[in-house]
Short mmCIF file of the N, C-alpha and C atoms (twelve columns), coordinates in Angstrom:
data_MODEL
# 
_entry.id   MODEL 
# 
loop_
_atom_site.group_PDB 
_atom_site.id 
_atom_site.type_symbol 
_atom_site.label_atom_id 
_atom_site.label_alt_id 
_atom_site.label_comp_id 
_atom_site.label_asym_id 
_atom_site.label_seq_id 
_atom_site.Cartn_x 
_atom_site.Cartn_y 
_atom_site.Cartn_z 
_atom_site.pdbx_PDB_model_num 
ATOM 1   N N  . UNK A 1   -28.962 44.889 -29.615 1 
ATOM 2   C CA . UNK A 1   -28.559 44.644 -28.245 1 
ATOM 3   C C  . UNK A 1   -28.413 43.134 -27.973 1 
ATOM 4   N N  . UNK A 2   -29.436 42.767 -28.445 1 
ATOM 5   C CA . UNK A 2   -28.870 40.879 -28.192 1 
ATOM 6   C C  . UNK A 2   -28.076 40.265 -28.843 1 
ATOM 7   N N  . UNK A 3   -27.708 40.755 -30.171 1 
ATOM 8   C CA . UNK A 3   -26.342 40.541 -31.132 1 
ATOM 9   C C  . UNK A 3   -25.355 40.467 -29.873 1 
ATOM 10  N N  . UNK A 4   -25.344 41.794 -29.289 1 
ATOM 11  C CA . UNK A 4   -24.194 42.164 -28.552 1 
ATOM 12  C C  . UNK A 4   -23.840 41.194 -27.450 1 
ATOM 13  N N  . UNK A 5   -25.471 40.948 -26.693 1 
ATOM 14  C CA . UNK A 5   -25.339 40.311 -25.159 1 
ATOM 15  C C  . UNK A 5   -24.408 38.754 -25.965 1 
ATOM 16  N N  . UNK A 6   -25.313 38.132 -27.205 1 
ATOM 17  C CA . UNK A 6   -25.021 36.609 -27.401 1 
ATOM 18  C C  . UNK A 6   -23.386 36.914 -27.843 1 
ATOM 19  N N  . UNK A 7   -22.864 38.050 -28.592 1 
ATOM 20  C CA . UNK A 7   -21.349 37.893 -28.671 1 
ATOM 21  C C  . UNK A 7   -20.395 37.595 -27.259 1 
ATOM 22  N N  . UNK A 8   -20.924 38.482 -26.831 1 
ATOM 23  C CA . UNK A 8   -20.077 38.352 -25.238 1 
ATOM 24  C C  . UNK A 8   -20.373 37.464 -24.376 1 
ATOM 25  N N  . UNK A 9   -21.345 36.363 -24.196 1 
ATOM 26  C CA . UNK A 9   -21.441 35.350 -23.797 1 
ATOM 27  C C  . UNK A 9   -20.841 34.104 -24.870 1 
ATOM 28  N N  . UNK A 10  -20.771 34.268 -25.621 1 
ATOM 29  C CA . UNK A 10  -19.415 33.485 -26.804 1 
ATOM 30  C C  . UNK A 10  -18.165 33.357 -25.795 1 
ATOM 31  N N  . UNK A 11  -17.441 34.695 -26.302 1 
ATOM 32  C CA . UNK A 11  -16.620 35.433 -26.018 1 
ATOM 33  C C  . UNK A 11  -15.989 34.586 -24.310 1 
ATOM 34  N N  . UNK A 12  -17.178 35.064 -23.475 1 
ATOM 35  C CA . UNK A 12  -17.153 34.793 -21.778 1 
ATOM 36  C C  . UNK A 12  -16.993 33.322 -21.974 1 
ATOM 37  N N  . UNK A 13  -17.830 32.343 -22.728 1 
ATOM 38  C CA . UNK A 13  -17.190 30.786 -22.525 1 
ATOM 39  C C  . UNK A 13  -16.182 30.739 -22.836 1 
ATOM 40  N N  . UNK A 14  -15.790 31.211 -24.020 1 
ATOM 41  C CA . UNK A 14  -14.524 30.856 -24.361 1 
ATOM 42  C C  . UNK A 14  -13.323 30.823 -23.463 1 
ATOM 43  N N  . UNK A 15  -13.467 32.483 -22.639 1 
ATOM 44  C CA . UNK A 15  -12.479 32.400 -21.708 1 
ATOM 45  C C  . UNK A 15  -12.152 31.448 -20.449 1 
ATOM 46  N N  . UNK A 16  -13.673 31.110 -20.309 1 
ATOM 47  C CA . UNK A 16  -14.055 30.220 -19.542 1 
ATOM 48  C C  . UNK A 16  -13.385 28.871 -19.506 1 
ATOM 49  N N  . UNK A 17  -13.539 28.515 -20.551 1 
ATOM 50  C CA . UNK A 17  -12.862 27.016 -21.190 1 
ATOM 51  C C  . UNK A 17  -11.047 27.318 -21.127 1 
ATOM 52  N N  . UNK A 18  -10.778 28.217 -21.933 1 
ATOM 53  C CA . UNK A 18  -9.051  28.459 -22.255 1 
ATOM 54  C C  . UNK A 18  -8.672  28.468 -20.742 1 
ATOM 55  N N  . UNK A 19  -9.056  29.369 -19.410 1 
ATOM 56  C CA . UNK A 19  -8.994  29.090 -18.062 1 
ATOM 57  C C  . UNK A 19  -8.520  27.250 -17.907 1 
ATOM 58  N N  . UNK A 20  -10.027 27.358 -17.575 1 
ATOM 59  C CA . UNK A 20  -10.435 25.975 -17.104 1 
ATOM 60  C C  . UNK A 20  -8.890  25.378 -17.806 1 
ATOM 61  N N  . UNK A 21  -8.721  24.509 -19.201 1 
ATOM 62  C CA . UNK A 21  -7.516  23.714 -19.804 1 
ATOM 63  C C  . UNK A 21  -6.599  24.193 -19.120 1 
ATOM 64  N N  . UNK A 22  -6.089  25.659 -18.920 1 
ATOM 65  C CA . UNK A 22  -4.772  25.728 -18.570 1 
ATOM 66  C C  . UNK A 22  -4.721  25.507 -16.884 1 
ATOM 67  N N  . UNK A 23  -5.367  25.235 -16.228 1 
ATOM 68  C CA . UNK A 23  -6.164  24.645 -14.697 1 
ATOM 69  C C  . UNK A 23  -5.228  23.314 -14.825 1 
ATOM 70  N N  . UNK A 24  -5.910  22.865 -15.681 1 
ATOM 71  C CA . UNK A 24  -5.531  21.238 -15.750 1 
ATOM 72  C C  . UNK A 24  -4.147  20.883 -16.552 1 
ATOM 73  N N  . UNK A 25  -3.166  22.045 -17.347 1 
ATOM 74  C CA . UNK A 25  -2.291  21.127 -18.035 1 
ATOM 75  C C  . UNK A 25  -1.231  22.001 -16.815 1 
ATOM 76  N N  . UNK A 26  -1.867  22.759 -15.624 1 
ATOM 77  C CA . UNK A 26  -0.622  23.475 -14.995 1 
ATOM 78  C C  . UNK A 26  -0.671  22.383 -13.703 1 
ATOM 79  N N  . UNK A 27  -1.442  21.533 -13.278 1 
ATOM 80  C CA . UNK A 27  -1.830  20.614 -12.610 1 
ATOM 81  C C  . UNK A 27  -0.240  19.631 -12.497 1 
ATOM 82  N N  . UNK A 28  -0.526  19.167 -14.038 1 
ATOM 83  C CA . UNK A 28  0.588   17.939 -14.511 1 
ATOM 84  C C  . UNK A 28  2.141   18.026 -13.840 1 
ATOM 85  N N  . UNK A 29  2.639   16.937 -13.925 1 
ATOM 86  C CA . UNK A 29  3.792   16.531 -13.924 1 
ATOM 87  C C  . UNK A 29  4.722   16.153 -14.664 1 
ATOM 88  N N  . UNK A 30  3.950   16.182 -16.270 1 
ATOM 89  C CA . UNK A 30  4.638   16.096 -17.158 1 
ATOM 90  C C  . UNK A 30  5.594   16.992 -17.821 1 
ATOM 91  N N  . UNK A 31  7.070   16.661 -18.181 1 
ATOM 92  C CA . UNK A 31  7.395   18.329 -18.648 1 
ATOM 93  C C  . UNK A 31  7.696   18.399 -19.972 1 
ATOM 94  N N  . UNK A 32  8.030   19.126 -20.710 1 
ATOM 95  C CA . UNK A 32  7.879   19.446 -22.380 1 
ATOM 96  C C  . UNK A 32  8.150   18.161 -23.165 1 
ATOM 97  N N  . UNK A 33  9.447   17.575 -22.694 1 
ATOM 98  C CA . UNK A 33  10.297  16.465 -23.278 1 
ATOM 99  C C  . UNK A 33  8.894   15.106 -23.365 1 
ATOM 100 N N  . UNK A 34  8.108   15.094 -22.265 1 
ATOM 101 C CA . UNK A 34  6.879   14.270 -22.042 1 
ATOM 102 C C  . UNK A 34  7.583   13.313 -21.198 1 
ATOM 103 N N  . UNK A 35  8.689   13.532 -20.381 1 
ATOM 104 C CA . UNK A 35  9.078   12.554 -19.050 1 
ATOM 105 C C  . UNK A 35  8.025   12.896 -17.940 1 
ATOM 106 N N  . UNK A 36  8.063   12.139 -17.121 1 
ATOM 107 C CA . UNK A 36  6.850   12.744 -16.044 1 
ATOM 108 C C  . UNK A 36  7.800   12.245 -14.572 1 
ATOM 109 N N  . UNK A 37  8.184   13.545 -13.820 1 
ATOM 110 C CA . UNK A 37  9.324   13.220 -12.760 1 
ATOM 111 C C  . UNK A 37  8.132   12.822 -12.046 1 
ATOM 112 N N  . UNK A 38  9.021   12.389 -11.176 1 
ATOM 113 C CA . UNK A 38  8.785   11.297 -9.516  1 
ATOM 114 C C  . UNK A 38  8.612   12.587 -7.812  1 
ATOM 115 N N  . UNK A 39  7.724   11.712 -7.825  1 
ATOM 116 C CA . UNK A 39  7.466   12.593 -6.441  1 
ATOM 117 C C  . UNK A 39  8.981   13.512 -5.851  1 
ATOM 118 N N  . UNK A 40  8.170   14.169 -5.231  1 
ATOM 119 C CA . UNK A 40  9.456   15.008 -4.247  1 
ATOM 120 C C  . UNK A 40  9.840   14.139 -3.092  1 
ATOM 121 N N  . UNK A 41  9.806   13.007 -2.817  1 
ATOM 122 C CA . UNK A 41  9.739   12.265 -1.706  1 
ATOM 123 C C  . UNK A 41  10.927  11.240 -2.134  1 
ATOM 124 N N  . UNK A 42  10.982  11.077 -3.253  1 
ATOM 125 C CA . UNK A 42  12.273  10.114 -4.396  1 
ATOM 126 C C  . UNK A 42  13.107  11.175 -4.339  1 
ATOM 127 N N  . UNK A 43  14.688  11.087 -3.910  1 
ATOM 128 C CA . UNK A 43  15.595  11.975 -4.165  1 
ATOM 129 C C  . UNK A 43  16.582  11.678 -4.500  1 
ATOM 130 N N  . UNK A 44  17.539  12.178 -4.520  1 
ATOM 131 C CA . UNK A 44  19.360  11.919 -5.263  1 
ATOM 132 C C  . UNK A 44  20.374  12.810 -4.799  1 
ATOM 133 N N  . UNK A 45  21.217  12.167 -4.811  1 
ATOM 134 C CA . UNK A 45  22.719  12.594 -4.135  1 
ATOM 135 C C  . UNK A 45  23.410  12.190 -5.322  1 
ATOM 136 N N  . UNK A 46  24.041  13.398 -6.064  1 
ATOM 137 C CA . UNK A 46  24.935  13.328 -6.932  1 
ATOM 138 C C  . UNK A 46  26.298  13.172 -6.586  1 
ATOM 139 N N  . UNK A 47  27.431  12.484 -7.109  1 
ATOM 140 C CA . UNK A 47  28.515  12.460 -6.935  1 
ATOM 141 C C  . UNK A 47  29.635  12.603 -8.183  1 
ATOM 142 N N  . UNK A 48  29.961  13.384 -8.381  1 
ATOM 143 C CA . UNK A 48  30.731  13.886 -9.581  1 
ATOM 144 C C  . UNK A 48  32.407  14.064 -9.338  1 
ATOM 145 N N  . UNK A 49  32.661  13.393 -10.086 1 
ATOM 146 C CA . UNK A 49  34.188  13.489 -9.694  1 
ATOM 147 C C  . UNK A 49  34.782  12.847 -11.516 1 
ATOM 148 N N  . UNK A 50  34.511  13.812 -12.878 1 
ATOM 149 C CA . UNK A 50  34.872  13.519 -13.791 1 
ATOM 150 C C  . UNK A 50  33.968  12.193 -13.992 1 
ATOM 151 N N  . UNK A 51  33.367  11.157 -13.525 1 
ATOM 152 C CA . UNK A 51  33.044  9.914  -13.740 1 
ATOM 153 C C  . UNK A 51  31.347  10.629 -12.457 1 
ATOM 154 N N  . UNK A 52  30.214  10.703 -12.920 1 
ATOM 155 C CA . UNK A 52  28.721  11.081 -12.433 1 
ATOM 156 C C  . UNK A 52  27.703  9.689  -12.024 1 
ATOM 157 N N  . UNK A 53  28.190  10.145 -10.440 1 
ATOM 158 C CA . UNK A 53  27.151  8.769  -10.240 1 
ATOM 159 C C  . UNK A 53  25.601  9.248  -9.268  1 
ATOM 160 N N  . UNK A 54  24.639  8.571  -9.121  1 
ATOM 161 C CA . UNK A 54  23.752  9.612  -8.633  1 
ATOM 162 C C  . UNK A 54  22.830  8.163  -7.427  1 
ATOM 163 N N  . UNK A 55  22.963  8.506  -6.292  1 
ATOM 164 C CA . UNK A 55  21.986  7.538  -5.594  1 
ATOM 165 C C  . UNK A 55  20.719  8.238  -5.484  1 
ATOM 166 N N  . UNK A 56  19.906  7.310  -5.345  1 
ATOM 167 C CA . UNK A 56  17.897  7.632  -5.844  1 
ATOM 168 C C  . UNK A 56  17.852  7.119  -4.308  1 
ATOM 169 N N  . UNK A 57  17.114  7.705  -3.640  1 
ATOM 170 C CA . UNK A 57  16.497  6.921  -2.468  1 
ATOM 171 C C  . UNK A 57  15.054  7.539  -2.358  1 
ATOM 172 N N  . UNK A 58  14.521  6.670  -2.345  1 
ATOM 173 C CA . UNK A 58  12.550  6.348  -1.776  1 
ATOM 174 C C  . UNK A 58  12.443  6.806  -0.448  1 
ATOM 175 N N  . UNK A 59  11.982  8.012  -0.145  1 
ATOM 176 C CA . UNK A 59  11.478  8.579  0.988   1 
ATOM 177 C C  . UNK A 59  9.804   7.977  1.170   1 
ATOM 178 N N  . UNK A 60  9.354   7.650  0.039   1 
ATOM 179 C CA . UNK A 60  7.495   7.425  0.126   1 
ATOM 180 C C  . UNK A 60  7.515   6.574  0.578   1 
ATOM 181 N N  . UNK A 61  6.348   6.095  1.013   1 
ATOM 182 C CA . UNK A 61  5.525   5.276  1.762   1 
ATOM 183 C C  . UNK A 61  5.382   3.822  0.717   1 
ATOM 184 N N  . UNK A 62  5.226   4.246  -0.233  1 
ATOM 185 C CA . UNK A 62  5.129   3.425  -1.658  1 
ATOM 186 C C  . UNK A 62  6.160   2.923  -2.703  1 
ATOM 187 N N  . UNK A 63  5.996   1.827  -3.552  1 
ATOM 188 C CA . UNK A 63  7.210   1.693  -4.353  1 
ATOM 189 C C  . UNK A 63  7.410   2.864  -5.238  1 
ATOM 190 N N  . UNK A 64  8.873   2.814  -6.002  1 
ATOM 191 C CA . UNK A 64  8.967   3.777  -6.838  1 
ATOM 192 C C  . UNK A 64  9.736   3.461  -7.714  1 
ATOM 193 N N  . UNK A 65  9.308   3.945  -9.238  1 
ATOM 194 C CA . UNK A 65  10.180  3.643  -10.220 1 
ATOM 195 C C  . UNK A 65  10.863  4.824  -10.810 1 
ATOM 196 N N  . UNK A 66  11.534  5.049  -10.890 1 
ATOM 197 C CA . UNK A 66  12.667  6.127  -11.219 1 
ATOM 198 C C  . UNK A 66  13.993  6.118  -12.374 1 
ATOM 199 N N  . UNK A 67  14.208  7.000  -13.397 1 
ATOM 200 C CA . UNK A 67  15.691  6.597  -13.865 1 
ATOM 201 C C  . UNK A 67  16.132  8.177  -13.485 1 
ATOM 202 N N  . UNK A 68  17.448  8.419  -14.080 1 
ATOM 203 C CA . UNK A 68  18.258  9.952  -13.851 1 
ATOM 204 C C  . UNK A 68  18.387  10.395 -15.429 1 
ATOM 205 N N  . UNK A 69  17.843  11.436 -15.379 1 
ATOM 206 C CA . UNK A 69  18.109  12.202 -16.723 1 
ATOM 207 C C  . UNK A 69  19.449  13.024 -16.027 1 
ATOM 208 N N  . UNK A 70  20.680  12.998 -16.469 1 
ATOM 209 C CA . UNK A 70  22.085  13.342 -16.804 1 
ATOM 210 C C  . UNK A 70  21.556  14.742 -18.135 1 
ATOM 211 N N  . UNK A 71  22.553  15.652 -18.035 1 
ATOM 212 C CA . UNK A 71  22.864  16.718 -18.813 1 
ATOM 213 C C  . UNK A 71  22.760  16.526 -20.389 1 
ATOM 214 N N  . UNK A 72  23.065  14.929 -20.717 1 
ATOM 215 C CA . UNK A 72  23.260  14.701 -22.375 1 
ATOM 216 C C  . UNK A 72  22.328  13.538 -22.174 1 
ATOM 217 N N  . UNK A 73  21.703  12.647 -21.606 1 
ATOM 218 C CA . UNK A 73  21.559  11.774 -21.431 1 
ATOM 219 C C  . UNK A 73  20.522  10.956 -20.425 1 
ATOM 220 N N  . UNK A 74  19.370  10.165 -20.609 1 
ATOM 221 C CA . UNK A 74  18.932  9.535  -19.579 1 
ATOM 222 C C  . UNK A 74  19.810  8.078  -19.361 1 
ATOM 223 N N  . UNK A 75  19.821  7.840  -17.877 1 
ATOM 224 C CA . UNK A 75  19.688  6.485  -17.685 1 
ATOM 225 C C  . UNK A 75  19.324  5.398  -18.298 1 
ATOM 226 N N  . UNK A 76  19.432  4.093  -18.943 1 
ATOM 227 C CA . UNK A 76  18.450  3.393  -19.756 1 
ATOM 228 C C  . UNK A 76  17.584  2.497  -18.650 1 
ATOM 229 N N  . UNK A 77  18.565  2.477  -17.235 1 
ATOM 230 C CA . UNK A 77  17.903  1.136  -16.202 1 
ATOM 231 C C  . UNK A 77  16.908  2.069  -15.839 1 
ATOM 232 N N  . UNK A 78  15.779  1.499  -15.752 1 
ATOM 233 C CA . UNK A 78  14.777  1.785  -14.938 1 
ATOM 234 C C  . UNK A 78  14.775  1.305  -13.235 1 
ATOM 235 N N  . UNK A 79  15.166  2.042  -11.762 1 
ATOM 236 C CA . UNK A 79  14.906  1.636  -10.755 1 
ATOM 237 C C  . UNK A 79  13.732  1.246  -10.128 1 
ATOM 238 N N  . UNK A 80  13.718  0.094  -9.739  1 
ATOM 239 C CA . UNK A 80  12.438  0.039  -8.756  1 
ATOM 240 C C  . UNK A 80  12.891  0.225  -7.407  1 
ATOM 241 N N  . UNK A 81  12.322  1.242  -6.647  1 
ATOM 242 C CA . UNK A 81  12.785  1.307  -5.016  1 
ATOM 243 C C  . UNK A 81  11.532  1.011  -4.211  1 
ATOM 244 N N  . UNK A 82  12.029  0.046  -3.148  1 
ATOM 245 C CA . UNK A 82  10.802  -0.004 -2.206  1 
ATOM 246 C C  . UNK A 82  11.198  1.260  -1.221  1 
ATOM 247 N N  . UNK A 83  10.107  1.212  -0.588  1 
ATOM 248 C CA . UNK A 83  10.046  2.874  0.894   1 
ATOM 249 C C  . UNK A 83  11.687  2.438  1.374   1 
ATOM 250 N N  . UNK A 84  12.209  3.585  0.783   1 
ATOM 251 C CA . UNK A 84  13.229  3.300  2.208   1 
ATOM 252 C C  . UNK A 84  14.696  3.182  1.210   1 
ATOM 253 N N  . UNK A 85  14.606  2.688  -0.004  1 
ATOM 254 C CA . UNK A 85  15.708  1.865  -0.915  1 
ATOM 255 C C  . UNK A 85  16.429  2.868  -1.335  1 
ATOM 256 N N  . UNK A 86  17.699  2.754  -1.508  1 
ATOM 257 C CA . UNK A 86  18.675  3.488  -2.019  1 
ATOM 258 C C  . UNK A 86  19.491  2.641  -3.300  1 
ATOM 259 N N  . UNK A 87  19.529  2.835  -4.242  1 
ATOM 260 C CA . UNK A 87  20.329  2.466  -5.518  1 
ATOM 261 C C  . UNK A 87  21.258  3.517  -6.306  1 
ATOM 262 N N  . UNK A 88  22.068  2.803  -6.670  1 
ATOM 263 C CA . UNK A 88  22.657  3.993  -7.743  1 
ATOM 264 C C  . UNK A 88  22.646  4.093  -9.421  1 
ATOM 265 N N  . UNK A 89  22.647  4.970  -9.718  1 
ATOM 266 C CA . UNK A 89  22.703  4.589  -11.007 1 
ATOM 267 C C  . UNK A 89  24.077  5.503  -11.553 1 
ATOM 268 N N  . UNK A 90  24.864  4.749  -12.862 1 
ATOM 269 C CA . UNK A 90  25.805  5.335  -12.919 1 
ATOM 270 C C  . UNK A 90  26.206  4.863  -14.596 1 
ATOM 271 N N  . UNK A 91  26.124  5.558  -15.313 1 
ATOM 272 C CA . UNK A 91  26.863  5.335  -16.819 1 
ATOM 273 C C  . UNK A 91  27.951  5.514  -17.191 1 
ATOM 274 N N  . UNK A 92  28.889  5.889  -16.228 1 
ATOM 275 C CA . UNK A 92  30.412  5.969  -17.292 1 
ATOM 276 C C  . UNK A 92  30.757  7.253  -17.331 1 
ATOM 277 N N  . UNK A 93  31.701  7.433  -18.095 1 
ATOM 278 C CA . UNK A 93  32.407  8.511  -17.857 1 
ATOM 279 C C  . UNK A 93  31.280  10.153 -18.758 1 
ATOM 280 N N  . UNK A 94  31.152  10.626 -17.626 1 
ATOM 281 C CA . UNK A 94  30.138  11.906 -18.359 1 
ATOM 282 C C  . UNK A 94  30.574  13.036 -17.391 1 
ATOM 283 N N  . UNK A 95  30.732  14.348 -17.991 1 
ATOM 284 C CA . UNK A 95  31.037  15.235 -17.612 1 
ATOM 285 C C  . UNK A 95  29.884  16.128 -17.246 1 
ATOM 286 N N  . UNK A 96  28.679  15.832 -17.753 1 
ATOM 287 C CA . UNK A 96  27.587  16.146 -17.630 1 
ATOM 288 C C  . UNK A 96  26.946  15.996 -15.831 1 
ATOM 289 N N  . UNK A 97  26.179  16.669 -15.356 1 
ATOM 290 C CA . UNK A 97  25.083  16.982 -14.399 1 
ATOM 291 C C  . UNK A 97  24.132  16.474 -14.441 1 
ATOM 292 N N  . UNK A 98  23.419  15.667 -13.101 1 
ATOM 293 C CA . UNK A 98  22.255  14.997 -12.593 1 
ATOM 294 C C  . UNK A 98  21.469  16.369 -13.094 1 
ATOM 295 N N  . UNK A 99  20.268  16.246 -13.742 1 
ATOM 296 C CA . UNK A 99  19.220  17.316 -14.193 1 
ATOM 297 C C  . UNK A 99  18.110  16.916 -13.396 1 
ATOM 298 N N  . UNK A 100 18.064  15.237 -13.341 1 
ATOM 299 C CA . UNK A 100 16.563  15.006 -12.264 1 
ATOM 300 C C  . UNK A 100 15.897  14.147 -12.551 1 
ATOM 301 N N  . UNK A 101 15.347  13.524 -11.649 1 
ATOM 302 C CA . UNK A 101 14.261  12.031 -11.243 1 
ATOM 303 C C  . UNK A 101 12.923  12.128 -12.629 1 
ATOM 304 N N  . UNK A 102 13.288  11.322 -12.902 1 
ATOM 305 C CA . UNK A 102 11.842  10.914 -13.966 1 
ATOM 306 C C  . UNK A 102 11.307  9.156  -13.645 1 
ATOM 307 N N  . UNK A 103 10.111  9.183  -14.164 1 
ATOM 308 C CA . UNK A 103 9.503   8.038  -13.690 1 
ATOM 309 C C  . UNK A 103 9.514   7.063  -14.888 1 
ATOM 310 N N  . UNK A 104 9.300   6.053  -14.234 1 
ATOM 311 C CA . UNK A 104 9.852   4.944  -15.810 1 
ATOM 312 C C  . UNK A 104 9.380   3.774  -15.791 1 
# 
């Protein structure tokens, strides 16, 4: 009987722990690629017309650094926006789609 109780208290941490980690990696902001996007408060207005240009504007309270991951492609400039800033970023001719704000 205590074979049994000490297996299943094994058993019960374990689940305990595998919980707990996946608590904390569902937390993150990081996503598979290991970019880590920018608040929901940083946004973009895409403009596509054969040639993809994308303005970033800083809704936060705080500075923000931001580039645009494009369909084939990130940005290489890194933006800094103060509260409030609007920039664009724009590479050239891409047929490709704004995919979304990453931090940089």
């Amino acid at each position: 009987m205590r074979r049994l109780l000490n297996g299943t208290a094994v058993v019960l941490g374990g689940m305990a722990l595998v919980a707990a980690t996946q608590g904390v990696a569902g937390a993150s902001t990081t996503s598979a690629s290991g970019a880590t996007e920018v608040p929901s408060c940083v946004t973009y207005q895409e403009i596509a017309m054969g040639n993809v240009w994308a303005n970033i504007t800083n809704n936060c309270s705080t500075t923000q650094r931001a580039t645009v991951q494009y369909g084939d492609r990130i940005d290489p400039t890194c933006y800094t926006l103060q509260p409030g800033e609007t920039k664009t970023s724009y590479i050239g001719f891409n047929w490709n789609r704004v995919t979304r704000l990453v931090s940089c």
